[in-house]
Coordinates of C-alpha atoms in Angstrom, one line a residue:
L1 CA 4.7 14.3 20.8
P2 CA 8.1 12.4 20.3
P3 CA 11.3 15.1 18.8
N4 CA 10.9 13.2 15.8
V5 CA 6.7 14.1 14.9
R6 CA 6.1 17.6 14.4
F7 CA 2.2 19.4 13.2
E8 CA 1.8 23.0 11.8
T9 CA -1.4 24.5 11.8
V10 CA -3.2 26.7 9.6
G11 CA -7.2 27.8 9.1
W12 CA -9.1 27.3 5.9
V13 CA -9.3 30.5 5.3
E14 CA -6.2 31.0 5.4
M15 CA -4.8 27.6 3.6
Q16 CA -7.0 28.9 0.7
A17 CA -5.3 31.9 0.6
R18 CA -1.9 30.8 -0.1
L19 CA -3.1 28.5 -2.5
G20 CA -4.6 31.4 -4.7
A21 CA -1.8 33.5 -4.9
L22 CA 0.1 30.4 -5.9
S23 CA -2.0 29.9 -8.6
G24 CA -3.6 32.7 -9.2
R25 CA -6.7 32.1 -9.3
R26 CA -9.8 32.3 -7.0
V27 CA -10.0 29.9 -4.4
S28 CA -13.5 29.6 -2.8
Y29 CA -13.9 25.2 -1.7
T30 CA -17.3 24.8 -0.2
R31 CA -15.6 20.7 1.3
Q32 CA -12.9 20.6 3.6
Y33 CA -12.4 16.7 1.5
K34 CA -10.5 19.1 -1.3
A35 CA -7.9 19.7 0.2
N36 CA -7.0 15.8 -1.0
D37 CA -5.7 17.7 -4.0
I38 CA -3.6 19.8 -2.2
K39 CA -1.7 17.3 -1.5
P40 CA 1.2 17.3 -4.2
L41 CA 1.7 20.9 -4.3
L42 CA 2.0 21.5 -0.5
P43 CA 5.4 21.4 -1.0
E44 CA 5.8 24.7 -2.7
L45 CA 3.5 25.2 0.8
Y46 CA 5.7 24.7 2.6
P47 CA 9.3 24.9 2.1
H48 CA 11.1 25.3 4.7
L49 CA 9.8 22.0 6.1
L50 CA 12.3 20.1 3.2
A51 CA 15.3 21.6 4.4
G52 CA 17.9 19.0 5.1
R53 CA 14.9 16.0 4.1
S54 CA 16.1 13.9 2.1
W55 CA 12.6 12.4 1.2
W56 CA 9.5 13.7 1.5
A57 CA 6.2 11.9 0.8
W58 CA 2.4 12.4 1.1
S59 CA -0.5 10.4 3.6
D60 CA -3.7 10.0 4.0
L61 CA -5.3 10.3 7.8
D62 CA -6.9 6.9 8.2
V63 CA -3.3 4.7 7.7
V64 CA -1.5 3.5 10.2
Y65 CA 2.2 3.1 10.0
G66 CA 4.6 0.5 10.3
D67 CA 8.6 0.5 10.2
L68 CA 8.3 2.3 7.4
R69 CA 12.3 2.7 7.0
A70 CA 12.8 -1.0 6.5
H71 CA 10.0 -0.6 4.2
M72 CA 12.2 1.6 2.0
A73 CA 15.0 0.6 2.0
L74 CA 13.7 -2.7 0.7
A75 CA 12.1 -0.3 -2.2
L76 CA 15.3 1.5 -2.6
R77 CA 17.3 -1.9 -4.0
A78 CA 14.7 -2.3 -6.6
P79 CA 15.0 0.7 -9.6
A80 CA 12.5 0.8 -13.0
C81 CA 13.5 2.1 -15.7
C82 CA 11.1 2.3 -17.6
A83 CA 12.0 5.5 -20.0
G84 CA 10.0 5.4 -23.7
R85 CA 8.0 1.3 -23.0
E86 CA 5.4 3.2 -21.1
L87 CA 3.4 4.4 -23.7
Q88 CA 1.2 2.7 -26.2
C89 CA 1.5 4.9 -29.1
S90 CA -1.9 4.0 -31.6
K91 CA -2.4 6.0 -35.1
R92 CA -4.1 8.4 -32.8
L93 CA -1.4 9.4 -31.2
R94 CA 0.8 9.7 -33.8
R95 CA -0.6 11.6 -36.0
D96 CA -1.4 13.4 -32.3
R97 CA 1.4 16.6 -32.4
R98 CA 1.8 16.9 -28.4
S99 CA 2.0 13.4 -28.3
P100 CA 5.3 11.7 -27.4
C101 CA 3.9 9.4 -30.1
F102 CA 3.8 12.1 -32.5
N103 CA 6.0 10.9 -36.2
S104 CA 7.5 7.9 -33.7
S105 CA 8.7 4.5 -35.1
R106 CA 8.6 3.6 -31.3
A107 CA 6.6 0.4 -31.1
P108 CA 3.8 -0.6 -27.9
P109 CA 5.9 -1.6 -25.4
G110 CA 3.6 -4.9 -24.2
R111 CA 4.7 -6.1 -21.3
S112 CA 7.7 -4.4 -21.3
A113 CA 6.8 -2.3 -18.7
D114 CA 5.0 -4.4 -16.8
T115 CA 6.6 -4.9 -13.9
W116 CA 4.7 -6.5 -12.7
R117 CA 4.6 -9.6 -14.6
D118 CA 7.8 -9.6 -15.5
A119 CA 10.6 -9.4 -13.1
R120 CA 13.1 -9.2 -16.5
A121 CA 11.2 -5.4 -17.9
C122 CA 11.7 -1.8 -17.3
P123 CA 16.5 -2.9 -16.5
C124 CA 18.4 0.3 -15.0
T125 CA 21.3 -0.1 -16.1
A126 CA 23.6 3.1 -15.2
G127 CA 22.8 2.8 -11.4
E128 CA 19.4 5.1 -12.0
R129 CA 18.0 5.9 -8.6
V130 CA 14.1 4.8 -7.4
T131 CA 12.5 8.4 -7.2
A132 CA 9.0 7.8 -6.3
V133 CA 7.7 4.9 -4.0
S134 CA 4.5 4.2 -3.3
P135 CA 2.6 1.2 -2.5
L136 CA 0.0 0.0 -4.9
Y137 CA 2.8 0.1 -7.6
P138 CA 3.4 -2.0 -9.3
N139 CA 0.1 -3.4 -9.9
P140 CA -1.3 -4.9 -13.4
W141 CA -2.5 -1.1 -14.9
R142 CA 1.1 0.2 -13.7
K143 CA -0.4 3.2 -11.8
K144 CA 1.9 5.2 -10.2
C145 CA 0.8 6.2 -7.5
W146 CA -1.7 6.1 -4.5
G147 CA -3.1 9.0 -2.5
P148 CA -2.9 7.0 0.7
F149 CA 0.7 7.1 0.8
T150 CA 3.8 8.7 -1.6
A151 CA 6.8 9.2 -1.6
F152 CA 9.7 11.3 -3.6
R153 CA 13.0 11.6 -3.3
V154 CA 13.8 15.4 -3.2
E155 CA 16.9 16.3 -5.1
G156 CA 15.4 13.6 -8.1
G157 CA 16.7 10.6 -8.6
A158 CA 20.4 10.3 -11.0
S159 CA 20.2 9.9 -14.6
A160 CA 22.8 7.6 -16.8
A161 CA 24.6 9.3 -18.9
G162 CA 22.8 11.1 -22.1
A163 CA 19.7 10.5 -20.4
R164 CA 16.8 13.6 -19.4
P165 CA 17.4 15.7 -15.6
P166 CA 15.4 13.7 -13.3
A167 CA 12.1 14.9 -12.8
T168 CA 12.0 18.7 -9.7
T169 CA 9.8 16.4 -7.1
T170 CA 9.1 18.5 -4.5
S171 CA 7.4 20.4 -8.0
L172 CA 5.4 17.6 -10.1
F173 CA 2.2 18.9 -10.0
R174 CA 3.2 21.6 -12.2
R175 CA 3.9 19.8 -15.3
A176 CA -0.3 18.5 -14.7
P177 CA -1.0 20.8 -17.6
K178 CA -4.5 21.4 -15.5
W179 CA -3.4 22.8 -11.9
R180 CA -4.2 25.1 -12.0
Q181 CA -7.6 24.7 -13.3
I182 CA -7.7 21.5 -10.2
V183 CA -7.1 24.1 -7.5
G184 CA -9.7 27.2 -8.9
T185 CA -12.6 24.5 -8.8
A186 CA -14.2 22.9 -5.8
E187 CA -15.1 20.3 -7.1
Y188 CA -12.5 17.1 -6.4
A189 CA -10.6 15.6 -8.9
H190 CA -8.8 13.4 -6.9
F191 CA -5.3 15.0 -8.1
D192 CA -2.6 12.8 -5.6
E193 CA -5.1 9.5 -6.7
W194 CA -3.6 7.1 -9.5
W195 CA -7.9 7.7 -11.2
G196 CA -10.0 10.4 -11.7
P197 CA -14.0 11.2 -12.2
L198 CA -12.7 14.2 -14.5
S199 CA -10.7 12.4 -16.7
A200 CA -12.6 12.8 -19.6
R201 CA -12.7 16.9 -19.8
G202 CA -8.9 16.2 -19.3
F203 CA -7.7 16.7 -16.4
E204 CA -5.2 14.7 -15.2
T205 CA -4.1 12.9 -11.6
M206 CA -0.5 13.0 -11.0
G207 CA -1.1 9.2 -11.7
D208 CA -1.5 10.1 -15.2
V209 CA 1.8 12.8 -14.7
M210 CA 4.4 10.0 -13.3
T211 CA 3.4 7.9 -16.2
R212 CA 4.3 11.0 -18.7
L213 CA 7.4 11.2 -17.0
S214 CA 8.4 7.7 -16.2
D215 CA 8.2 7.1 -19.9
A216 CA 10.3 10.1 -20.8
G217 CA 13.0 8.7 -18.3
E218 CA 12.7 11.4 -16.2
L219 CA 11.3 9.0 -12.9
V220 CA 12.1 6.2 -11.8
M221 CA 9.5 4.1 -9.8
S222 CA 10.5 1.1 -7.5
R223 CA 9.0 -2.1 -8.2
A224 CA 9.3 -3.8 -5.1
L225 CA 6.1 -5.4 -4.0
L226 CA 5.7 -3.8 -1.1
P227 CA 3.0 -5.2 1.5
F228 CA 0.4 -3.4 2.3
A229 CA -3.1 -3.1 3.7
E230 CA -7.2 -1.2 3.8
A231 CA -9.4 -2.8 5.7
K232 CA -12.8 -2.9 2.4
S233 CA -13.8 -5.4 1.4
C234 CA -12.7 -7.1 -1.8
A235 CA -16.0 -6.5 -3.6
D236 CA -14.1 -3.5 -5.5
V237 CA -14.6 -4.0 -9.0
E238 CA -12.9 -1.4 -10.1
C239 CA -9.7 -1.7 -8.4
T240 CA -8.6 -5.5 -8.6
F241 CA -5.7 -4.8 -7.6
C242 CA -6.1 -3.1 -4.5
P243 CA -5.5 -4.8 -1.1
C244 CA -8.4 -5.8 0.8
G245 CA -9.9 -7.3 3.5
A246 CA -7.4 -6.3 6.2
L247 CA -10.2 -7.7 9.7
R248 CA -7.0 -7.0 12.6
F249 CA -4.5 -5.3 13.4
E250 CA -1.1 -5.7 16.0
L251 CA 1.4 -2.3 16.4
R252 CA 4.0 -4.4 18.2
G253 CA 6.4 -1.1 18.8
G254 CA 7.5 -0.4 15.0
K255 CA 6.2 -3.6 13.9
L256 CA 2.9 -3.0 11.3
L257 CA 1.4 -6.9 11.6
V258 CA -1.7 -6.9 9.3
N259 CA -3.9 -9.9 9.7
E260 CA -1.0 -11.8 11.2
R261 CA 1.4 -10.9 8.3
E262 CA 4.1 -7.8 8.0
A263 CA 3.0 -4.8 6.7
M264 CA 4.3 -1.0 5.4
L265 CA 1.8 0.5 6.3
L266 CA -2.8 0.0 6.7
H267 CA -5.6 2.1 5.4
L268 CA -9.1 2.1 6.7
S269 CA -10.6 2.8 4.5
E270 CA -14.5 1.3 5.3
S271 CA -13.3 1.1 8.9
K272 CA -13.3 5.3 9.6
P273 CA -16.6 5.8 9.7
A274 CA -16.4 4.0 13.7
W275 CA -12.9 5.2 13.9
R276 CA -13.6 7.9 15.7
E277 CA -16.1 6.5 18.4
H278 CA -13.7 3.3 19.0
A279 CA -11.6 5.1 20.2
R280 CA -14.3 7.3 22.1
R281 CA -15.0 3.6 24.1
H282 CA -11.6 2.2 24.3
P283 CA -8.5 5.5 23.5
L284 CA -4.8 5.3 24.3
P285 CA -3.1 6.7 26.2
P286 CA -1.2 9.9 26.2
W287 CA 2.3 9.9 24.3
R288 CA 4.9 10.1 26.3
A289 CA 8.8 8.7 26.5
G290 CA 9.1 6.4 27.4
A291 CA 5.9 4.8 28.5
Q292 CA 4.6 3.3 25.2
P293 CA 3.2 0.3 25.4
E294 CA 4.5 -2.4 23.6
C295 CA 1.1 -3.8 21.5
V296 CA -1.2 -2.7 20.4
R297 CA -4.3 -4.7 19.3
V298 CA -7.6 -3.6 17.2
S299 CA -9.8 -6.1 15.6
G300 CA -13.2 -6.5 14.0
L301 CA -12.2 -4.3 11.9
G302 CA -14.7 -5.3 9.2
A303 CA -17.8 -4.4 11.5
F304 CA -16.4 -0.3 11.6
A305 CA -17.4 -1.5 7.9
P306 CA -20.6 1.0 7.3
D307 CA -22.8 -2.3 5.0
D308 CA -21.6 -3.9 7.8
A309 CA -18.9 -5.7 4.8
L310 CA -16.0 -7.1 7.1
G311 CA -18.6 -7.2 10.6
A312 CA -20.1 -11.4 9.5
V313 CA -16.2 -12.3 9.3
G314 CA -16.7 -15.9 11.0
A315 CA -13.4 -18.7 11.8
L316 CA -13.1 -20.1 8.8
L317 CA -12.5 -17.1 6.6
R318 CA -10.0 -15.2 9.3
R319 CA -8.2 -18.8 8.4
R320 CA -8.6 -17.1 4.7
T321 CA -7.8 -14.3 4.8
A322 CA -3.9 -14.0 5.6
L323 CA -2.5 -11.2 4.2
R324 CA -1.1 -11.1 0.9
R325 CA -0.3 -8.6 -1.1
H326 CA -3.5 -7.6 -2.5
R327 CA -6.9 -10.6 -2.9
P328 CA -8.1 -13.0 0.3
L329 CA -5.7 -16.0 0.5
S330 CA -8.4 -18.5 -0.7
E331 CA -10.8 -17.4 -3.8
K332 CA -13.5 -19.3 -2.2
A333 CA -12.4 -16.4 0.3
A334 CA -13.5 -13.1 -1.4
P335 CA -17.2 -14.3 -2.1
H336 CA -17.6 -13.9 1.9
L337 CA -16.4 -10.4 1.6
L338 CA -19.2 -8.7 -0.4

């Protein structure tokens, strides 16, 4: 393995025992996909791995990384200080004693926390440092985290004078009121995501937690528009700001090019059902120091989609799908990605 790569091995039963000890709940999972819910808990499950580290992050297995150091450096230059601007205080929330809006005179933020549309939103004026980096942020819904990759500064950010101290990022999951129930249930709660199917039952995702902490001044996001990509159809009505349309990639040294544009990372997404078969037919050579291929190219990502959504692309679409942050270059190209 490369010197900066280390694997930690744990059995499925042993991991459930660790989670039970941490949460005080009986843990018995039926699907290994449930393991995604424990990503926010990793620092407390593996505290020895944080020694001497400045950042920790969670990620997915189906992610191809580009130059993370370079893109993280860009992210750290653009803090977003949104304290007191994230929540819109409705009459109902002003009457709710559990809400930060209780008896509050704060006005609805409007675009004051909208770092997606307003370059002047959430200014930092006291040397605040970025606490968390998610390629998905900023976005129109102000969602703060993303399951395929979200990174946190281990020691927290520097707070302005008089501000609340920064949140302990290695235990952010404890700020979710129902984190023990999430660990205890066998149902996948999307705890590592900006959205979750159990929200109607009062289960917060880490995206909800991070938004509350941003509003409280305990978390400082990076507002940098980091280039990232997903190999998925653009017909996604649930996430109109998510990336899509990645048809091909090239990994040259530490640089990742997706549709001929550099990206921080590529989430294979809809490509993964057939990725194992592709890897069996075209395996990469084992890693050996000083003996790496100069370039790895993979095309036809669309052909891997289980519904053949991207498989029938033609020359016109290839020209028009020069990857930008979220959507195809041309609106006329989007219907072809259905």
